[in-house]
PDB file of C-alpha atoms and ligand atoms in Angstrom:
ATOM      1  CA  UNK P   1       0.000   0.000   0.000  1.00  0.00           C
ATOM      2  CA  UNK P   2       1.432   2.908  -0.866  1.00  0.00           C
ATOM      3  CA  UNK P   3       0.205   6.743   0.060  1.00  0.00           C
ATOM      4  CA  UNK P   4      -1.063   9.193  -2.549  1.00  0.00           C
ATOM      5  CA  UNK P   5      -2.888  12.617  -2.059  1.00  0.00           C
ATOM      6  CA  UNK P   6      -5.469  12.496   0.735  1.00  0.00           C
ATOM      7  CA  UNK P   7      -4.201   8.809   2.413  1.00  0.00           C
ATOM      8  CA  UNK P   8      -3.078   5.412   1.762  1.00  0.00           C
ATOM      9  CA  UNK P   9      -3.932   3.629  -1.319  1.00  0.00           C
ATOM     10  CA  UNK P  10      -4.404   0.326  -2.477  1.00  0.00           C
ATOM     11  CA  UNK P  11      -7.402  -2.075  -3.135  1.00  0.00           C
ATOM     12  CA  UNK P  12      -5.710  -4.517  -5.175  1.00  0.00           C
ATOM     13  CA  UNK P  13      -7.996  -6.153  -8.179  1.00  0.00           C
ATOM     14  CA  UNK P  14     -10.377  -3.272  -7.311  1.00  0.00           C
ATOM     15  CA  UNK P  15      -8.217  -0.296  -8.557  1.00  0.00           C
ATOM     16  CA  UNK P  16      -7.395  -1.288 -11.738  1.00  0.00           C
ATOM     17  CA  UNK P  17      -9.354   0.278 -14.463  1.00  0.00           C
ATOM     18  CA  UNK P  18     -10.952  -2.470 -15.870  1.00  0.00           C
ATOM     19  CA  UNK P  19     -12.323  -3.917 -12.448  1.00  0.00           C
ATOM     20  CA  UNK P  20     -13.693  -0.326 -11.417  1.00  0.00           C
ATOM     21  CA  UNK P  21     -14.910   0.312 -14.581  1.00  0.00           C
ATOM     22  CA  UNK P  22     -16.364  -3.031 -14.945  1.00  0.00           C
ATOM     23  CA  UNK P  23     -18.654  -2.252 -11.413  1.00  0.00           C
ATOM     24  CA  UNK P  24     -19.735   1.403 -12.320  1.00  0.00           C
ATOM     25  CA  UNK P  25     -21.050  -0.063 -15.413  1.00  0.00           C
ATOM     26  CA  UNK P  26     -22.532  -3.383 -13.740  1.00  0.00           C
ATOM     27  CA  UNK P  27     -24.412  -1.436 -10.889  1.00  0.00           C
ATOM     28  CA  UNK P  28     -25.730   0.616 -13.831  1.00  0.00           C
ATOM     29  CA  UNK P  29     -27.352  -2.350 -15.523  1.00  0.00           C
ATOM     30  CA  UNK P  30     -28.161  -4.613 -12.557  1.00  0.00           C
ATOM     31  CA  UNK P  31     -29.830  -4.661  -9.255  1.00  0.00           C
ATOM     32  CA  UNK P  32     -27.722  -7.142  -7.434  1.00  0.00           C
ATOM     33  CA  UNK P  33     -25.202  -4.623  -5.327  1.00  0.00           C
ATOM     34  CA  UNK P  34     -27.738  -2.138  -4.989  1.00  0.00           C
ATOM     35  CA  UNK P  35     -30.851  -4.281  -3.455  1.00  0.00           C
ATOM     36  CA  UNK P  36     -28.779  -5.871  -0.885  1.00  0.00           C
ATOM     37  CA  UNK P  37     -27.374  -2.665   0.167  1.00  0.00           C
ATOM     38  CA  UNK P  38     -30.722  -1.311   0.771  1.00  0.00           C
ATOM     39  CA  UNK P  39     -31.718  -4.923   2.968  1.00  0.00           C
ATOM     40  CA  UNK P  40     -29.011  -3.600   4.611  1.00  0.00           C
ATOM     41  CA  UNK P  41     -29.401  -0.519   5.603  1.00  0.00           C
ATOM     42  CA  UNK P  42     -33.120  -1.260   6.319  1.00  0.00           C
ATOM     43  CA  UNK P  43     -31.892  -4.330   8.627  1.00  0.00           C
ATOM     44  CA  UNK P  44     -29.115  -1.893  10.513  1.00  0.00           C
ATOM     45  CA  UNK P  45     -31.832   0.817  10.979  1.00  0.00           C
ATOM     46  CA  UNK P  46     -29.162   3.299  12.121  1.00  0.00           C
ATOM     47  CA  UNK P  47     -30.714   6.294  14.145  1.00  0.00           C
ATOM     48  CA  UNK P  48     -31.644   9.302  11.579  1.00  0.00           C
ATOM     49  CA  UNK P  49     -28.760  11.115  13.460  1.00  0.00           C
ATOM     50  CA  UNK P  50     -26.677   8.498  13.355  1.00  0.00           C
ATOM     51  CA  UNK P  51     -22.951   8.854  12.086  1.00  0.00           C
ATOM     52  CA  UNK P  52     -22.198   6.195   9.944  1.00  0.00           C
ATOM     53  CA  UNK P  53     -19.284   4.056   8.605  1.00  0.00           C
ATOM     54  CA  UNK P  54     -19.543   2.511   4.989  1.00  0.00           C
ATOM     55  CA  UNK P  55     -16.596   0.150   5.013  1.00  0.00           C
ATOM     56  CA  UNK P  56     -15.575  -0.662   1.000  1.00  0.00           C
ATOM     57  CA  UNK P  57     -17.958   2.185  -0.225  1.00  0.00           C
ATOM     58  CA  UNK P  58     -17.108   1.030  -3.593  1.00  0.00           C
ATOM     59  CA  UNK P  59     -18.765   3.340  -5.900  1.00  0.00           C
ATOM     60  CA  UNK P  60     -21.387   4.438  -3.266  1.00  0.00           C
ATOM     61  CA  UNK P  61     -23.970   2.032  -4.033  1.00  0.00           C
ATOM     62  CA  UNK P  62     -24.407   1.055  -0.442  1.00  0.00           C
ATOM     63  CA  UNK P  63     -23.645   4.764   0.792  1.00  0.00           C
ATOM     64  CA  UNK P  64     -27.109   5.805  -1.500  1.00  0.00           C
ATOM     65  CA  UNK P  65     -28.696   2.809   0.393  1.00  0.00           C
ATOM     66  CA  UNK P  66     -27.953   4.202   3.641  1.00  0.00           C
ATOM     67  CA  UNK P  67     -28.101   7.856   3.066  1.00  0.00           C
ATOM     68  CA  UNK P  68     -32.345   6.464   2.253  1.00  0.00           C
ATOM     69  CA  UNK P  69     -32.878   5.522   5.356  1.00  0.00           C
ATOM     70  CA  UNK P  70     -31.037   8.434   7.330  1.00  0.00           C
ATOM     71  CA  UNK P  71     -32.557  11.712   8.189  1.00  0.00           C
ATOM     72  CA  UNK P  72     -30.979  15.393   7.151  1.00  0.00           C
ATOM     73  CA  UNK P  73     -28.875  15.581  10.137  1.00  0.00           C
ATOM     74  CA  UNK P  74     -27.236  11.802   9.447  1.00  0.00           C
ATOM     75  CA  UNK P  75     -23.638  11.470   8.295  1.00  0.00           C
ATOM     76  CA  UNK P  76     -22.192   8.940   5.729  1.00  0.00           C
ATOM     77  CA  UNK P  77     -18.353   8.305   5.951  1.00  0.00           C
ATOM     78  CA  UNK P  78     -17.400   5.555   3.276  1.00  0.00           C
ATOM     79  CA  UNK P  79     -13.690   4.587   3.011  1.00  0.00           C
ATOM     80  CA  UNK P  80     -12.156   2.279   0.403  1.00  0.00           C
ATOM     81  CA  UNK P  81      -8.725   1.431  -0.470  1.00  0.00           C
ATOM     82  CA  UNK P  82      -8.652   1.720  -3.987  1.00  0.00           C
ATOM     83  CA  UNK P  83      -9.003   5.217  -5.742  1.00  0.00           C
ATOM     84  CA  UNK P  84     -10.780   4.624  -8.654  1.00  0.00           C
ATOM     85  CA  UNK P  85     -13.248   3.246  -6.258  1.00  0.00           C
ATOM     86  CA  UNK P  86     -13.062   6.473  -4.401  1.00  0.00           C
ATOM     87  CA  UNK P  87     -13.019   8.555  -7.427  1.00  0.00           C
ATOM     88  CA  UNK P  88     -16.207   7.517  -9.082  1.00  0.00           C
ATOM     89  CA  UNK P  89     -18.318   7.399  -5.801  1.00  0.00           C
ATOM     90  CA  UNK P  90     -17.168  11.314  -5.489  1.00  0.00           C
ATOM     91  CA  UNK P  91     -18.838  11.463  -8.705  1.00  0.00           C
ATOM     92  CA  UNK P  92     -21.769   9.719  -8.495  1.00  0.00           C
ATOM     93  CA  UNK P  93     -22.957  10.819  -4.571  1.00  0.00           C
ATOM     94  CA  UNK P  94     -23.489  14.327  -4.260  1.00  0.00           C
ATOM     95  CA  UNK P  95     -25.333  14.497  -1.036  1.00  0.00           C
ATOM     96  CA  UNK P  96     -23.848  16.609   1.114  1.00  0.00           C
ATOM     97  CA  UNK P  97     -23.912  13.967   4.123  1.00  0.00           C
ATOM     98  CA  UNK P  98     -21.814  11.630   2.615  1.00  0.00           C
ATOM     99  CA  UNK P  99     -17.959  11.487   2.709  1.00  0.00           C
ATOM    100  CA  UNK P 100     -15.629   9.475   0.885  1.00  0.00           C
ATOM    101  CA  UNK P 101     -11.769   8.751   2.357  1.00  0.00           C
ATOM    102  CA  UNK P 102      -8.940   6.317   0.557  1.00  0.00           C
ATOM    103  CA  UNK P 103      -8.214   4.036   2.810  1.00  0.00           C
ATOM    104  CA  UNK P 104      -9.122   1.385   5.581  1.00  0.00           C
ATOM    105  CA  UNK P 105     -10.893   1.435   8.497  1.00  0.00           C
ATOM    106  CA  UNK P 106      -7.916   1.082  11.208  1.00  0.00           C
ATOM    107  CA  UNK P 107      -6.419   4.622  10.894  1.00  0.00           C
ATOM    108  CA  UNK P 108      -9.812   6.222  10.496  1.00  0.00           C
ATOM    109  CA  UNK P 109     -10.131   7.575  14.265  1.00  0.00           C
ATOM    110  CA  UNK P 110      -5.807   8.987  14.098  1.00  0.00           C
ATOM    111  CA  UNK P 111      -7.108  10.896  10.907  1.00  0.00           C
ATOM    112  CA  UNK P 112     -10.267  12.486  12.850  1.00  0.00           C
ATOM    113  CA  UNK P 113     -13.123   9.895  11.047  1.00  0.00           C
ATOM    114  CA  UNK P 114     -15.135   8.559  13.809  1.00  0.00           C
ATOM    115  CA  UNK P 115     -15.953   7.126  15.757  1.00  0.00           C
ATOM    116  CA  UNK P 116     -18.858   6.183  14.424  1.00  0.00           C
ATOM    117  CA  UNK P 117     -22.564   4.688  16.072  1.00  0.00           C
ATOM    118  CA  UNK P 118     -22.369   2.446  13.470  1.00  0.00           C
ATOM    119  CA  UNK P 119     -21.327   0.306  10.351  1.00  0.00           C
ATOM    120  CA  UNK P 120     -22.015  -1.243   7.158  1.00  0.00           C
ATOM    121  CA  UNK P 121     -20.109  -3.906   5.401  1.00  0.00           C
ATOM    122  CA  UNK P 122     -21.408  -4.702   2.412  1.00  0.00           C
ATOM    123  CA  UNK P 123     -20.137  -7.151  -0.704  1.00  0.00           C
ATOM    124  CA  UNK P 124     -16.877  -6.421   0.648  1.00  0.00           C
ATOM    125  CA  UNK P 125     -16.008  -7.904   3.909  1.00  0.00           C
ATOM    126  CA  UNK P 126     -14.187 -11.552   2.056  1.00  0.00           C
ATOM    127  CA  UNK P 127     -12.178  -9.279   0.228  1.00  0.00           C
ATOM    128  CA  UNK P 128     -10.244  -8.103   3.362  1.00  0.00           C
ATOM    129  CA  UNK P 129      -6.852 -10.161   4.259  1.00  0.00           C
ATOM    130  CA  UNK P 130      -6.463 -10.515   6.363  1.00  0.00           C
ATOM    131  CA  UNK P 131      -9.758 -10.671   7.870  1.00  0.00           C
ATOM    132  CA  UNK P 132      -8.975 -10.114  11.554  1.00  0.00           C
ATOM    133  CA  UNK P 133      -6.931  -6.790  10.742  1.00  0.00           C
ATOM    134  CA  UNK P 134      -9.674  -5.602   8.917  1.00  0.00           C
ATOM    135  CA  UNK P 135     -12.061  -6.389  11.896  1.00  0.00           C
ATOM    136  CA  UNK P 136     -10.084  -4.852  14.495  1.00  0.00           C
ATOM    137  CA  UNK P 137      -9.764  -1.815  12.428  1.00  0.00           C
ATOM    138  CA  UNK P 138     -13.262  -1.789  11.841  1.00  0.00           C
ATOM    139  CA  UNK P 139     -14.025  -1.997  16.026  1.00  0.00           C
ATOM    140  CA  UNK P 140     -11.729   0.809  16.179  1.00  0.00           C
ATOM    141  CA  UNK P 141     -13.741   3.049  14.484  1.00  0.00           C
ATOM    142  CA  UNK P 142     -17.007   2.263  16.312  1.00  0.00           C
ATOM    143  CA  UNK P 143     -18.262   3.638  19.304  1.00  0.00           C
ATOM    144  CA  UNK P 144     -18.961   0.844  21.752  1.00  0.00           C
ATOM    145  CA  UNK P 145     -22.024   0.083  21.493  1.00  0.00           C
ATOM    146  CA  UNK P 146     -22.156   0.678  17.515  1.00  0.00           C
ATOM    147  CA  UNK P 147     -24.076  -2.229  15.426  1.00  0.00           C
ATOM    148  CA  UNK P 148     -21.815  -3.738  12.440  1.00  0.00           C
ATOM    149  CA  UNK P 149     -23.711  -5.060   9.402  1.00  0.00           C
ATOM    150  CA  UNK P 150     -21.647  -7.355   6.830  1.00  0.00           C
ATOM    151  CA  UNK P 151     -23.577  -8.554   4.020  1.00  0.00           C
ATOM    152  CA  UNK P 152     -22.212 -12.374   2.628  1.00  0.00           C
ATOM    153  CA  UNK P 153     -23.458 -14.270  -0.093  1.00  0.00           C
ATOM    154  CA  UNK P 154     -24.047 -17.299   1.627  1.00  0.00           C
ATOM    155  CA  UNK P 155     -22.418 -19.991  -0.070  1.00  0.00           C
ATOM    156  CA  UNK P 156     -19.459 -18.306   1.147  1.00  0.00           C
ATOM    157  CA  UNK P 157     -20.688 -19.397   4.186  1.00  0.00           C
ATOM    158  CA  UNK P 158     -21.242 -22.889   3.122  1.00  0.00           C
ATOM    159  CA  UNK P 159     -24.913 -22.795   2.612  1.00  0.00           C
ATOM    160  CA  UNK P 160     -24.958 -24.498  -0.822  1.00  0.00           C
ATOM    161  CA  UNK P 161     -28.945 -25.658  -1.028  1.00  0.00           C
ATOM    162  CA  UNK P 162     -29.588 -22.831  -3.458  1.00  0.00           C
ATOM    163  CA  UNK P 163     -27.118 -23.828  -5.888  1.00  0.00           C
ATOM    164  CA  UNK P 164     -27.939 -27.039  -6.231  1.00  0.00           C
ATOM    165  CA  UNK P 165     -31.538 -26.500  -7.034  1.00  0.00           C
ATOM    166  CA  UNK P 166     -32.806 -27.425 -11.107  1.00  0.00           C
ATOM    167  CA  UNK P 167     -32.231 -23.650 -12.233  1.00  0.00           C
ATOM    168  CA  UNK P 168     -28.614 -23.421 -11.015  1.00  0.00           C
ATOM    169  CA  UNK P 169     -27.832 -26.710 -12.762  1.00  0.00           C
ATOM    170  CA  UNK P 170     -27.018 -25.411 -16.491  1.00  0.00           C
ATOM    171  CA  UNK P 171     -24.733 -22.572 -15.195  1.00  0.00           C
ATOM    172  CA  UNK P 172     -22.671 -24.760 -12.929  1.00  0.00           C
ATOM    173  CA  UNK P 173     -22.397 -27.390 -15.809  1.00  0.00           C
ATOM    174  CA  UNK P 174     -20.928 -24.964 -17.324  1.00  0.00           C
ATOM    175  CA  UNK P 175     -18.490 -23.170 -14.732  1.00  0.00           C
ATOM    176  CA  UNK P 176     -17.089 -26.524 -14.138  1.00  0.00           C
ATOM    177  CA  UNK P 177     -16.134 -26.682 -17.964  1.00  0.00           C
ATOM    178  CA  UNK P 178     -14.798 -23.655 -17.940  1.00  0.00           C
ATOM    179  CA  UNK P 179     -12.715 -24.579 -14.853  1.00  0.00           C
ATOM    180  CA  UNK P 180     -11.340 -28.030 -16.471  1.00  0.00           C
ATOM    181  CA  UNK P 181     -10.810 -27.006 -19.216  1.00  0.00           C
ATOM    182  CA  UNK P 182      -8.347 -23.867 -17.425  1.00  0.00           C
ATOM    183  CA  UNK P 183      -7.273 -26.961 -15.568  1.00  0.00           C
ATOM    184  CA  UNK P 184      -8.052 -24.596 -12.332  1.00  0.00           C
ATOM    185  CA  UNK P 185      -9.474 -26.167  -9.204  1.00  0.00           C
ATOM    186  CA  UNK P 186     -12.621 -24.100  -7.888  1.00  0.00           C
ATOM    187  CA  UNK P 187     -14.909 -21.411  -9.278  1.00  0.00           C
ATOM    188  CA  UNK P 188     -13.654 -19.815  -5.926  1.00  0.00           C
ATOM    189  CA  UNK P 189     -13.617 -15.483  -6.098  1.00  0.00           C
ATOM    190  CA  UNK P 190     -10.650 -14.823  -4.228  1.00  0.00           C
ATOM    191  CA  UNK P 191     -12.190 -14.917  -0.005  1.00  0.00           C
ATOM    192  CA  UNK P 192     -10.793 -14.103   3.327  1.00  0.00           C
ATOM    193  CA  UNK P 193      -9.798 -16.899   5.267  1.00  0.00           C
ATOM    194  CA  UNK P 194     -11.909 -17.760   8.029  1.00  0.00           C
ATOM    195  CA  UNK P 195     -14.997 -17.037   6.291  1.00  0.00           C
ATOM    196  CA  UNK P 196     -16.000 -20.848   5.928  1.00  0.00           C
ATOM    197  CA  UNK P 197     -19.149 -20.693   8.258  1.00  0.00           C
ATOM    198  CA  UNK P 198     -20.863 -18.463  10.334  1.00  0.00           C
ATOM    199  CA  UNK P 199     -19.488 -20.434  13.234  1.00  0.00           C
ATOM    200  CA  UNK P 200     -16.011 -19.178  11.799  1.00  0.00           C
ATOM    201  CA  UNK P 201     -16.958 -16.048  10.842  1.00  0.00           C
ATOM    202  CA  UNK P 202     -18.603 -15.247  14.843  1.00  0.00           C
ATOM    203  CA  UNK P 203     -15.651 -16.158  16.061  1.00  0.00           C
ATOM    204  CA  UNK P 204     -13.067 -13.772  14.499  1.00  0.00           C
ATOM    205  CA  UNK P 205     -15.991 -11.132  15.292  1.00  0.00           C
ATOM    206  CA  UNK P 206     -15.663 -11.734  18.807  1.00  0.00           C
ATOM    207  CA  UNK P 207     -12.075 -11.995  18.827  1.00  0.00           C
ATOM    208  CA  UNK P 208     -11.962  -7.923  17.830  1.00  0.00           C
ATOM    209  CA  UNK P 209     -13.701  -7.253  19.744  1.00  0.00           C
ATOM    210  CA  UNK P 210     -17.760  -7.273  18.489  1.00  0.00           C
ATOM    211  CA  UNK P 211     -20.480  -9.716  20.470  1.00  0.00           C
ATOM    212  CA  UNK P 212     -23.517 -11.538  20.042  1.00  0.00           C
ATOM    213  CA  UNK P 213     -23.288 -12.334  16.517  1.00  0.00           C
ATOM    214  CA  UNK P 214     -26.584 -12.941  14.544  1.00  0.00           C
ATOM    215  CA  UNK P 215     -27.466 -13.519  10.881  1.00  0.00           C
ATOM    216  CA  UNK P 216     -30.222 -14.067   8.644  1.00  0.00           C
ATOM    217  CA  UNK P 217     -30.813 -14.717   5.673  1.00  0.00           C
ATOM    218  CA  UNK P 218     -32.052 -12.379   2.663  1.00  0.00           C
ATOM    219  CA  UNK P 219     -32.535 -13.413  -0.757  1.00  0.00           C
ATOM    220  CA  UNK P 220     -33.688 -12.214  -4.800  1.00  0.00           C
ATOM    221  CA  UNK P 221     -33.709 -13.255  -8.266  1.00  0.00           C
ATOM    222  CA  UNK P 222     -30.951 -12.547 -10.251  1.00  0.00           C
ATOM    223  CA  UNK P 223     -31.821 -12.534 -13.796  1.00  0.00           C
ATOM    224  CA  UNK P 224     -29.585 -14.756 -16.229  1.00  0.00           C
ATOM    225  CA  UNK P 225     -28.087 -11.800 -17.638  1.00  0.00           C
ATOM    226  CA  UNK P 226     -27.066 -10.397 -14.614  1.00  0.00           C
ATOM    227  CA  UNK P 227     -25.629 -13.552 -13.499  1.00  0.00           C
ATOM    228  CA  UNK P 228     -23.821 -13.757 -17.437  1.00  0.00           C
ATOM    229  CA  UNK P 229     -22.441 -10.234 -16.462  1.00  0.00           C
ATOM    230  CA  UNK P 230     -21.316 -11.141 -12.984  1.00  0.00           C
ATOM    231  CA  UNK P 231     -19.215 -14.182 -13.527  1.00  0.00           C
ATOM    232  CA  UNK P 232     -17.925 -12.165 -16.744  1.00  0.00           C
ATOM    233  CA  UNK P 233     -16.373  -9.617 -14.460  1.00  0.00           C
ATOM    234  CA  UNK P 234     -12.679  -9.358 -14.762  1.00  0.00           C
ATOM    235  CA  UNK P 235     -11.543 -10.361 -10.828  1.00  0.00           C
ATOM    236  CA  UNK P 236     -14.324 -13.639 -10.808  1.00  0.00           C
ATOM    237  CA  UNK P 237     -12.908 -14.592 -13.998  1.00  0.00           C
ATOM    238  CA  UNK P 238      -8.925 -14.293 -13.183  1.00  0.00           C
ATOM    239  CA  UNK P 239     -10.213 -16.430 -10.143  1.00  0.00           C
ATOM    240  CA  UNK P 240     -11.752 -19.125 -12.134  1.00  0.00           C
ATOM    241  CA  UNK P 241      -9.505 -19.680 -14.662  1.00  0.00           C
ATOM    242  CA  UNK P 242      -6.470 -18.882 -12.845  1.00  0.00           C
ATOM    243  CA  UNK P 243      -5.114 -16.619 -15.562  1.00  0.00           C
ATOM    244  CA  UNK P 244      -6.005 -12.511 -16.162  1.00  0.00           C
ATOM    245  CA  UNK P 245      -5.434 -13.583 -20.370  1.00  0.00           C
ATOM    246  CA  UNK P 246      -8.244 -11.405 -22.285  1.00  0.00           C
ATOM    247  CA  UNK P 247      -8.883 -14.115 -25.000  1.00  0.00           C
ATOM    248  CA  UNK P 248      -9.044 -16.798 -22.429  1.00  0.00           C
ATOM    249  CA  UNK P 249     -11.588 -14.200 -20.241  1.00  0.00           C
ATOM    250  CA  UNK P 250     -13.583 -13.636 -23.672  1.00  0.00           C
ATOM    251  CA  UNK P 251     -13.979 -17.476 -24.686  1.00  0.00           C
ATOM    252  CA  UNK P 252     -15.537 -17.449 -20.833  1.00  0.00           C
ATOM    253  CA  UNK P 253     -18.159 -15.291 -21.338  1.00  0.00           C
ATOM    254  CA  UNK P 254     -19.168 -16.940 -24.453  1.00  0.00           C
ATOM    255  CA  UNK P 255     -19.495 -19.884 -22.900  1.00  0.00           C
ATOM    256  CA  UNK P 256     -21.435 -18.463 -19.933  1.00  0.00           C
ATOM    257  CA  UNK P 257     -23.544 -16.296 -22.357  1.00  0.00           C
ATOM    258  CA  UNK P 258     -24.437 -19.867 -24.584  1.00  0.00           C
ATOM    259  CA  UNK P 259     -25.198 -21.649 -20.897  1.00  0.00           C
ATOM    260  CA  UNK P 260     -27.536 -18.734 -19.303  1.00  0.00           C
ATOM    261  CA  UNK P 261     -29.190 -18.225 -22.781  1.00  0.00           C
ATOM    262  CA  UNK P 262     -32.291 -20.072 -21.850  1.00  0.00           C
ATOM    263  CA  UNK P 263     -31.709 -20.466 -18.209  1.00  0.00           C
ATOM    264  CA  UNK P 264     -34.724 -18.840 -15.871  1.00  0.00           C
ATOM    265  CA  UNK P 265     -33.435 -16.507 -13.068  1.00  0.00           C
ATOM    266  CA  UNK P 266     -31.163 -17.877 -10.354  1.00  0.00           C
ATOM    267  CA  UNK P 267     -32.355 -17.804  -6.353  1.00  0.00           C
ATOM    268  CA  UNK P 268     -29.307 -15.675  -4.713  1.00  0.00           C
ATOM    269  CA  UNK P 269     -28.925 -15.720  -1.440  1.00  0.00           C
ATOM    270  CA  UNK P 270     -27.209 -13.500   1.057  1.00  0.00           C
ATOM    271  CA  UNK P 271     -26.446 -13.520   4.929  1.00  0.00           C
ATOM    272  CA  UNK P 272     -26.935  -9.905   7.123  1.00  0.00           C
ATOM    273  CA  UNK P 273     -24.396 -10.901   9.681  1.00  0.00           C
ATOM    274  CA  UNK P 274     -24.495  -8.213  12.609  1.00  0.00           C
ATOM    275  CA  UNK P 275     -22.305  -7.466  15.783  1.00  0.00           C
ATOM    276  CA  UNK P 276     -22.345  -5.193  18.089  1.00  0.00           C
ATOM    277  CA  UNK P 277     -19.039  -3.474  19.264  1.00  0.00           C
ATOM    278  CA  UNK P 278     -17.968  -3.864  22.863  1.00  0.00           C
TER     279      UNK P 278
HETATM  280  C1  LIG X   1     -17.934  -5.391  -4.399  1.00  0.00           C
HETATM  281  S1  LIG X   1     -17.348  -3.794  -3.952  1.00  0.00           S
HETATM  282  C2  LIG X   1     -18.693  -3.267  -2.889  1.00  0.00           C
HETATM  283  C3  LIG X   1     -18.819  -1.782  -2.837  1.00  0.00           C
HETATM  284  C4  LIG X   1     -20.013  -1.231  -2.072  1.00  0.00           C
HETATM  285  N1  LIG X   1     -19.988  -1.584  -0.652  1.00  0.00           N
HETATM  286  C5  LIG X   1     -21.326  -1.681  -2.687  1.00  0.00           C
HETATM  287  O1  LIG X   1     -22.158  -2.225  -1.978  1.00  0.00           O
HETATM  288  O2  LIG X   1     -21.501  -1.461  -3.887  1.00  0.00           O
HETATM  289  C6  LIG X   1     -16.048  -4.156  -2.786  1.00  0.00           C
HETATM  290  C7  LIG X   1     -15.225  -2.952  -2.343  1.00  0.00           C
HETATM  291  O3  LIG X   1     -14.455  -3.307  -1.165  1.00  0.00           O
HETATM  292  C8  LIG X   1     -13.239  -2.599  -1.226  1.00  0.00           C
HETATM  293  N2  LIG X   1     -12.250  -3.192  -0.295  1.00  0.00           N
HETATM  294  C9  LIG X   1     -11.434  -4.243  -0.498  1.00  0.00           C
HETATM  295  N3  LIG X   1     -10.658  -4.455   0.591  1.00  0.00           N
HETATM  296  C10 LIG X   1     -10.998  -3.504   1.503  1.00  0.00           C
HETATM  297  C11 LIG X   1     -10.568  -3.183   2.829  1.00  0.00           C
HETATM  298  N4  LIG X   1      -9.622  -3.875   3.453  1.00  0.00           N
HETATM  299  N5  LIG X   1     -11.155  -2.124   3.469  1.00  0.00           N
HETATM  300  C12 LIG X   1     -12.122  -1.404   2.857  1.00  0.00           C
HETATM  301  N6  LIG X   1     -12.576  -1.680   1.605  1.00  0.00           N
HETATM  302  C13 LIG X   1     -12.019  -2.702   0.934  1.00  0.00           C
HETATM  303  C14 LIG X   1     -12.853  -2.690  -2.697  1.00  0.00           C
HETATM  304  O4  LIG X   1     -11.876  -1.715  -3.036  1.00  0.00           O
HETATM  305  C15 LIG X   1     -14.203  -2.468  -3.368  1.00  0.00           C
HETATM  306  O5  LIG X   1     -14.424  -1.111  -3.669  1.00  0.00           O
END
């Protein structure tokens, strides 16, 4: 990580152009960030004065989701490590409650952020390795007290009924070609360890400090081409085939396009994991 203008930068996969380009245009087209952002917010039912973290704001798709369900006097603060990130969510928020820094959460109180009454997490908290220094930075920014919201998708957490259902059947035919044929192991997007359950998961929460632990489970349709578009994006893809080759990434989403092409929409499922900070 290195530091730039305005605070440390990184974000790996999620700065370069292609990958931050590729989720501007993918949020544009598709509901699948922004609905579970708003579950989200909805579940975490901050205070409508509440001052609140948005940990990997991303583009601000989940800062819009909570800015809905603030009042005037609420405050957004979203922080993200990689720039381009940070860039186009300056561009695309303009309410004057929400904040963007470049960064993590860790040094967010030494910079004068925080601390905040509470947080959201969301499509972002596997990304983080690893996941305990993420988690303790997090706690460090909340007031004790403050609720933490991380949304999952929850075969992450090894709940795996949904994708074995009829409807999921032609598109994991053909991931699993895909995969052979890259002679790669897993259609596995790259995950923080200790993520495996939410046994696993409760347990680093507790160890930095957050109790009582609780999920449930949200879930939507995701259309077949969202789903084509999703698995088409360039980090999933580098994941599953094991190479970041743009012919190899192209024959890919061919393949997916021919396998979704008459496929109905796909159950996704997601799990609101909250904590409270001690
Ligand atoms: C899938 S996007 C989600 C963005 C946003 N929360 C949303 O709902 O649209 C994941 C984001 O997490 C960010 N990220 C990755 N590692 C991070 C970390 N350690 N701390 C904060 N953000 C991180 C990435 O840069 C990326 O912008």
């Amino acid at each position: 990580m290195s530091e730039a203008a305005g605070g440390p930068e990184g974000g790996g996969p999620w700065q370069e152009p292609a990958q931050a380009a590729w989720y501007e245009d993918f949020c544009a087209r598709h509901g699948m960030y922004a609905e579970v952002a708003r579950a989200a917010a909805l579940a975490l039912a901050p205070a409508p004065d509440a001052r609140v973290l948005d940990l990997g704001s991303g583009t601000g798709v989940s800062t819009l989701a909570l800015l809905e369900v603030l009042g005037p006097t609420g405050r957004v603060v979203g922080v993200d490590p990689a720039r381009r990130m940070v860039e186009a969510a300056r561009r695309r928020v303009s309410d004057a409650r929400a904040r963007f820094v470049l960064g993590e959460a860790g040094p967010l109180l030494a910079r004068g952020e925080g601390p905040f009454d509470a947080a959201l997490a969301s499509s972002m908290i596997w990304l983080c390795e690893p996941l305990d220094d993420a988690l303790v930075g997090l706690r460090r920014a909340l007031q004790p007290g403050a609720r933490a919201l991380f949304t999952v998708p929850s075969e992450y957490l090894g709940e795996v009924d949904h994708l074995t259902a009829p409807a999921a059947r032609g598109l994991h035919a053909a991931l699993a070609g895909l995969r052979a044929g890259a002679g790669a192991s897993m259609p596995r997007p790259a995950r923080a360890e200790g993520l495996d359950s939410f046994a696993s998961f409760g347990a680093r929460l507790r160890a930095a400090g957050f109790e009582a632990p609780a999920a449930s489970s949200w879930s939507r349709m995701s259309p077949p081409d969202e789903q084509r578009d999703w698995w088409g994006q360039p980090v999933v893809l580098a994941g599953l085939l094991g190479t970041a080759d743009a012919g190899a990434h192209e024959r890919a989403r061919q393949a997916l396009d021919e396998a979704l092409r008459r496929a109905p929409a796909l159950e996704q499922r997601w799990t609101l994991v909250v904590a409270e900070a001690r």
